[in-house]
Amino acid sequence: MTTPKSRDLFVSRLGILAATLGSAVGLGNIWKFPALTGQNGGASFLLVYICATMLVGLPVLVMELAMGRSQRANPVTAFRKMSPTGYWWLIGVSGVVAAILILGFYTEVVGWVLAYIVSSATGSTNSTDPAVAGQLFQSLISSPWESVLWQWVVFVIIASIILRGASRGIERVMRILMPVLFLLLLMVCIRSLTLPNAMEGLRFLFMPDFSRIDGTVILMALGLSFFKLSIGMGVMLTYGSYFRSDVNVPVMALRVVLLDLLISLLAGIAIFPAVFAFGFEPTAGPSLLFLTIPAVFASIPGGQLFTVVFFILSAVAATGAMLSLLEAPVVWLSESFKINRRKATIATTLFFAAFGVPAALSAGVMSDVTVFGKTFFDLYDFLSSNVLMPVGGMMLCVFAGWYWGDANAIKALSNEGVLSNTGIIRTVLFLCRWVSPVLIFVVLLKGLNVF
Ligand code: PHE
């Protein structure tokens, strides 16, 4: 496996773990995971989610990383190199489009998080009255200037890190942010667990209700594992292209999966005991993050500090995910059109930020503008999570399992014969061939409401 000198690679093993885990960890852990687990049968949903992650998420992650490292290129070029005559490179293109859409709404939510760091620090979120909390949130999201401005602040922050490159930008920042995230999360967990009634929240999260498991729940768990692991759109392929040649890819992927799960569980433990202790409704989505959390913490001694900490940790968690979403298109632009990283970063950011504006304005002046009955914010979310990511993931599996060839997969995953892990590689190939594509196909049809 050659390592081109001109390519910026991640330098240390710890840095590789921090950057890759950083992409997986994000808003998905903070509200999507706890809310879905709480609403779909608690521990039984968790079990289904773990099975989906192990049977589908992990093999796809392993293959994406391995293909990236073996080709040392952006997703479009990597697929062109692996299959010069096929159309598999379209997977890379669909990934770029998905990145535009995800960043379009993701940066807006993170913009609200930044705004809330400020308003919780100044004390304006410090009220237990749901009406006050609702008004504060509504006035933020419906103000066009505030929404767009905060979103652009987010874009400027991530672009300034991406400008520095893979090792000096992403790796360096994530090596600091990941431990910070763990620490802040533990802090909120301890506070939450020492509240009266904390056990009730834990019961909500962890008591299994097997009667709730049905087709829809299985499909939701599978969709979540896809979004969580940032797979099916070339983001992980791009990160794999920065992996050193001596990294054990299946082991690294397993570490990422397990640590990501741990962070999701900690987020659940941080949120639900607090929510139950004060009799709030465990609803999903932004309302949990922006309405419930400040109100919950406002009722605790020292709560203002915990609200600030909570929003800082949400911003920290989301940073790695956003960096990976911008990085993949930037390297594609810079490698395919031979432009330097600086220009590619600026051009991509401006383009992406322009696409973000309709999502930012969705809750305000553009709330009446809908496509297929959805505001731009919801449309971006739907198209990326329910269409492009599953299609990309399914095609990626089909390519890895059926077209790339066992010899190439074995070469890439065994570090050219250095590791004796043939059993693991055969299992991954089996899953990519027979299990993952079928399951993803079903998710896709369900996501499109075909049945
Ligand atoms: N994994 C991220 C999260 O959980 C989201 C993400 C999706 C990041 C796709 C990159 C690519 O928030």
mmCIF file of N, CA, C and O and ligand atoms in Angstrom, residues 23-29 102 106 227-230 233 235 321 324-325 389, ligand 1:
data_model
loop_
_atom_site.group_PDB
_atom_site.id
_atom_site.type_symbol
_atom_site.label_atom_id
_atom_site.label_comp_id
_atom_site.label_asym_id
_atom_site.label_seq_id
_atom_site.Cartn_x
_atom_site.Cartn_y
_atom_site.Cartn_z
ATOM 1 N N SER A 23 -16.539 12.249 13.606
ATOM 2 C CA SER A 23 -17.516 12.329 12.522
ATOM 3 C C SER A 23 -18.800 11.601 12.908
ATOM 4 O O SER A 23 -19.902 12.061 12.620
ATOM 5 N N ALA A 24 -18.629 10.460 13.585
ATOM 6 C CA ALA A 24 -19.811 9.677 13.964
ATOM 7 C C ALA A 24 -20.630 10.383 15.042
ATOM 8 O O ALA A 24 -21.854 10.432 14.985
ATOM 9 N N VAL A 25 -19.935 10.958 16.003
ATOM 10 C CA VAL A 25 -20.629 11.608 17.121
ATOM 11 C C VAL A 25 -21.196 12.955 16.678
ATOM 12 O O VAL A 25 -20.557 13.692 15.941
ATOM 13 N N GLY A 26 -22.398 13.232 17.107
ATOM 14 C CA GLY A 26 -22.984 14.519 16.722
ATOM 15 C C GLY A 26 -24.339 14.690 17.365
ATOM 16 O O GLY A 26 -24.641 14.052 18.382
ATOM 17 N N LEU A 27 -25.157 15.531 16.728
ATOM 18 C CA LEU A 27 -26.493 15.753 17.279
ATOM 19 C C LEU A 27 -27.277 14.448 17.330
ATOM 20 O O LEU A 27 -28.200 14.300 18.140
ATOM 21 N N GLY A 28 -26.892 13.499 16.478
ATOM 22 C CA GLY A 28 -27.523 12.174 16.495
ATOM 23 C C GLY A 28 -27.468 11.535 17.870
ATOM 24 O O GLY A 28 -28.420 10.880 18.290
ATOM 25 N N ASN A 29 -26.352 11.702 18.566
ATOM 26 C CA ASN A 29 -26.231 11.108 19.909
ATOM 27 C C ASN A 29 -27.020 11.888 20.948
ATOM 28 O O ASN A 29 -27.530 11.325 21.901
ATOM 29 N N ILE A 102 -27.341 17.819 4.243
ATOM 30 C CA ILE A 102 -27.230 17.632 5.704
ATOM 31 C C ILE A 102 -26.667 18.893 6.347
ATOM 32 O O ILE A 102 -27.201 19.400 7.333
ATOM 33 N N TYR A 106 -28.160 20.979 9.422
ATOM 34 C CA TYR A 106 -27.348 20.701 10.619
ATOM 35 C C TYR A 106 -26.704 21.987 11.152
ATOM 36 O O TYR A 106 -26.718 22.263 12.350
ATOM 37 N N PHE A 227 -27.177 6.970 9.950
ATOM 38 C CA PHE A 227 -26.925 8.397 10.174
ATOM 39 C C PHE A 227 -25.830 8.556 11.222
ATOM 40 O O PHE A 227 -24.917 9.372 11.080
ATOM 41 N N LYS A 228 -25.925 7.737 12.264
ATOM 42 C CA LYS A 228 -24.967 7.822 13.366
ATOM 43 C C LYS A 228 -23.532 7.601 12.908
ATOM 44 O O LYS A 228 -22.630 8.311 13.298
ATOM 45 N N LEU A 229 -23.343 6.562 12.078
ATOM 46 C CA LEU A 229 -21.969 6.205 11.705
ATOM 47 C C LEU A 229 -21.459 6.984 10.485
ATOM 48 O O LEU A 229 -20.372 6.714 9.988
ATOM 49 N N SER A 230 -22.220 7.939 10.000
ATOM 50 C CA SER A 230 -21.838 8.769 8.842
ATOM 51 C C SER A 230 -21.486 7.928 7.621
ATOM 52 O O SER A 230 -20.544 8.240 6.895
ATOM 53 N N MET A 233 -22.185 7.760 2.280
ATOM 54 C CA MET A 233 -22.072 8.979 1.463
ATOM 55 C C MET A 233 -20.626 9.398 1.218
ATOM 56 O O MET A 233 -20.366 10.524 0.795
ATOM 57 N N VAL A 235 -18.203 10.009 3.230
ATOM 58 C CA VAL A 235 -17.505 10.760 4.274
ATOM 59 C C VAL A 235 -16.449 9.873 4.946
ATOM 60 O O VAL A 235 -15.282 10.259 5.088
ATOM 61 N N ALA A 321 -18.726 16.125 13.349
ATOM 62 C CA ALA A 321 -19.638 15.677 12.285
ATOM 63 C C ALA A 321 -19.634 16.693 11.143
ATOM 64 O O ALA A 321 -19.538 16.337 9.963
ATOM 65 N N SER A 324 -16.432 16.657 9.015
ATOM 66 C CA SER A 324 -16.354 15.571 8.037
ATOM 67 C C SER A 324 -17.270 15.841 6.850
ATOM 68 O O SER A 324 -16.969 15.479 5.722
ATOM 69 N N LEU A 325 -18.398 16.502 7.110
ATOM 70 C CA LEU A 325 -19.334 16.795 6.027
ATOM 71 C C LEU A 325 -18.787 17.843 5.057
ATOM 72 O O LEU A 325 -19.138 17.875 3.891
ATOM 73 N N MET A 389 -28.625 8.738 1.596
ATOM 74 C CA MET A 389 -27.753 7.885 2.412
ATOM 75 C C MET A 389 -28.067 6.392 2.258
ATOM 76 O O MET A 389 -27.156 5.596 2.050
HETATM 77 N N1 PHE B 1 -23.027 11.073 12.464
HETATM 78 C C1 PHE B 1 -23.468 12.406 12.645
HETATM 79 C C2 PHE B 1 -24.385 12.516 13.878
HETATM 80 O O1 PHE B 1 -24.707 11.578 14.527
HETATM 81 C C3 PHE B 1 -24.175 12.963 11.428
HETATM 82 C C4 PHE B 1 -23.486 12.754 10.120
HETATM 83 C C5 PHE B 1 -24.158 12.138 9.070
HETATM 84 C C6 PHE B 1 -22.170 13.173 9.915
HETATM 85 C C7 PHE B 1 -23.523 11.916 7.855
HETATM 86 C C8 PHE B 1 -21.531 12.958 8.701
HETATM 87 C C9 PHE B 1 -22.213 12.321 7.676
HETATM 88 O O2 PHE B 1 -24.821 13.576 14.214
#
